[in-house]
Amino acid sequence: MNLSLGFDEPGLTALQPARGIEKALASFRHSMEDDSSPIRAIRHEPAKTGIYESVPETVHEDLRSALRKRSIERLYSHQADAARHALSGSNVVVVTPTASGKTLCYNLPVLNTLLSDTSARAMYLFPTKALAEDQRHELQGLAAQLESGIACHTYDGDTPQDARRSIRERANVVLTNPDMLHAGILPHHTKWAKCFENLRYFIIDELHYYRGVYGSHLANVLRRLKRLCEFYGSKPQFICSSATIGNPKELAEAVTGERFELVDNNGAPAGEKYFVFYNPPVVNRELGIRRSYLHETRRIALDFIRQRQQTLVFANNRLATEVLLTYLKDACAQLPFSHEAIRGYRGGYLPKERREVEKKLRDGDIRAVVATNALELGVDIGSLDAVVLAGYPGTIASTWQRAGRAGRRQAASMAVLVASSAPLDQYIVEHPEYFFGQNPEHAYINADNLEILLSHLKCAAFELPIRDGERFGPHDIANLCHFLSEDLKLLHHSGDAWHWVSDSYPADAVSLRSVSSDNFVVVDITGDHKIVAEVDFPTALTTLHEKAIYLHDSRQYQVDKFDYDGRKAFVRQVDSDYFTDAIVYTQVKEIASFEAADLPCAASALHGEVRVKSQVVGFKKIKFYTLENVGAGQLSLPEQEMHTTAFWLHFPAEFIKTFPELSSAEVQNSLVAAGNLMKTIAALLLMCDARDISLSLTDAAQTTGTWEPDLFLYDNYPGGIGHSQPLFTLRGRLLTGALDLVRSCPCNAGCPSCVGPLGEVGESGKENARMMLEALLAGNI
């Protein structure tokens, strides 16, 4: 059925936001009366009144006066608790929902200290430059009302060179990001001596963002920071803030190596919110094909936009963002809005573009923004009426974070999750009780990943000689120092310390986010040559290859030349009716197994270390709107290699022989189908982003002439993210969940919502995958 939100067609008089939300809600509720309704749930979060407390007595009178000028006579209960803990000298982690005033939890103790000690320094860490700039405005506004001369400045890659020296010497508060701290501040600590000597506070905002590999890197960056602070005679106090996650205190302590007090008693008021789960209608029941989730997102978002409801649309990747942006701009050309009323926002846009979008969104000049997770974090973008999520973000915490961007000014708001055909999306949208009943995910890091630890130990040695007996975090690092000296010739022992002797700059070789630290610059050569974007290394290989259609702010560019060695892509503006999608070949090979367990039918389960080789070998041309495959091309980009950890199932010849009726091709299709089911359940069991895990089927015995496949679920990050061991432990639940998923799917022979498209798994893939999973579960695991 084609659901309309009941909005009038454009004669376009603006509705009050509350009335617009009421009309949308009435339409969704009416639709639920139909048995074929795409609405799977409407969750009502009632309005919440605030819980207030007095400003603590220890807060400076000038700061109290500045708060009163901002109409803050009292604090929310969590703000007051955080201030009391911080002002008594404890490390604090504050965990409350989006838009609950977490910023004041750290600004208040910092400013209070700076008022009584003008030599004191504080450093704020934000995951993105956009968020740092946004928070600088907030902090500077409050500091200006104090009339105390407190200086607050951002220090990142966009900071002009001529301003950097002044910031290092004079700024009381420096706002930066992990990349700049890692590569631009710590290696040049002698220039920051005054800051490190007087560093009283270190603030980590959006703590939940630092999970997996990124969080593991940050933990080691902070080990280096604390080492330098000890050298300069300071011991900073940590204050962390986070959206709601399951283990905030444990995460804060793992990242910083310090003990923390937890504040999670949210006292902020909130307007009522409605959360709608929408599953696009099935258009081919036999194949299990649903209407395009991007088309449905476009239509729902357009209904909100028509009624001048300021709307934020989230997509899960760069390509989906640009495709949706193109669709909405095309549709809005028929409405009385300028072309600039719909804008895109994602990594890769230049800083000036992002700042412009943020400002216009706050000022109400933009009606809608299509964004990746770049706007998921706490950048202040004003009052939004509706959020539409194109696909499940992969985690419960991220979903609530995105939904929380609507109604930030305590008005009624609505969030709509439009599910894609991906199995994880389908499981969530068809089981809303699982989503609403689960506590948000736990965030895990592995700060002792040897590859990461060794990388930062090199950086630490570059910054200061490593003393004999010195520990890095909890580790005795004598053996690692010997390795860096004798095997890599990077250190030399002299006196009672290890000294860095290489000409290299180790921080440059360590990327906190991706496999490589290299970024590609996108150069538009349509007219005068100009840089239009910057793209990280892994993404560049799949989006900037020659003949690719590169999308940027709905503009289309064709890649004329891909300079791999020079890290540049030269593009030309075109008017294309298709976009491109890269084809990647992946091979996984076992390096070492850590644990193994027997399964029925001679199969076995293992986890350990693997080597992943991947190569972009071609691309498909996909037509806009119809999504037809209208062509293809071959490529041969350099092969990439990554060492990581994996959980895998080994299927010896004896297992294959238990299915004599299946051909080799059918067995292979069936294992891929079973792997797709297991990947979906793995993301649920681990409560991680589905993109953190990748799937590969590889022949384990090519040299013997016997086909003995391995089915790998590997961590999609170098060095591993810590998922393989839990999957090994949970292998029984993993296989049981996969079997339940394939049994419960209503499709006839397999579909994208269970085992995958028929083209990938064959016509009998669903049934054969079910048989194999039942065989693997024949007995106790």
PDB file of C-alpha atoms in Angstrom, residues 7 22 40 120 124 131 241 259 273 289 299 312 345 356 375 384-385 421 441 446 504 536 541 609 671 716 725 733 740:
ATOM      1  CA  PHE A   7      -0.479  16.235   4.498  1.00  0.00           C
ATOM      2  CA  GLU A  22      -0.262  15.098  14.948  1.00  0.00           C
ATOM      3  CA  ARG A  40       5.236  -2.351  12.430  1.00  0.00           C
ATOM      4  CA  ALA A 120      45.155  26.570  34.746  1.00  0.00           C
ATOM      5  CA  TYR A 124      38.576  19.204  25.322  1.00  0.00           C
ATOM      6  CA  LEU A 131      31.535  19.231  17.079  1.00  0.00           C
ATOM      7  CA  SER A 241      30.153  12.532  28.633  1.00  0.00           C
ATOM      8  CA  ARG A 259      38.741   5.223  38.244  1.00  0.00           C
ATOM      9  CA  LYS A 273       8.395  11.763  20.943  1.00  0.00           C
ATOM     10  CA  ILE A 289      11.534  -8.333  -2.682  1.00  0.00           C
ATOM     11  CA  ARG A 299       8.534   9.798  -0.041  1.00  0.00           C
ATOM     12  CA  LEU A 312      16.869  15.423   9.015  1.00  0.00           C
ATOM     13  CA  TYR A 345      26.228  16.682   5.052  1.00  0.00           C
ATOM     14  CA  GLU A 356      27.480  26.728   6.268  1.00  0.00           C
ATOM     15  CA  LEU A 375      25.383  14.669  12.252  1.00  0.00           C
ATOM     16  CA  LEU A 384      14.088  19.743  14.203  1.00  0.00           C
ATOM     17  CA  ASP A 385      10.587  18.400  13.790  1.00  0.00           C
ATOM     18  CA  SER A 421      15.900  -5.481   3.025  1.00  0.00           C
ATOM     19  CA  GLU A 441      24.981  -1.931  23.592  1.00  0.00           C
ATOM     20  CA  ASN A 446      41.142  -3.767  23.097  1.00  0.00           C
ATOM     21  CA  SER A 504      60.910   8.817  10.614  1.00  0.00           C
ATOM     22  CA  ASP A 536      39.856   8.247   3.282  1.00  0.00           C
ATOM     23  CA  LEU A 541      39.535   2.552  -3.654  1.00  0.00           C
ATOM     24  CA  GLU A 609      44.288 -14.746  13.530  1.00  0.00           C
ATOM     25  CA  LEU A 671      27.298 -22.217   2.964  1.00  0.00           C
ATOM     26  CA  ASN A 716      36.689  -5.718   9.658  1.00  0.00           C
ATOM     27  CA  GLN A 725      36.431 -14.924  20.957  1.00  0.00           C
ATOM     28  CA  ARG A 733      23.417 -19.440  20.205  1.00  0.00           C
ATOM     29  CA  ASP A 740      15.443 -19.660  13.801  1.00  0.00           C
TER      30      ASP A 740
END
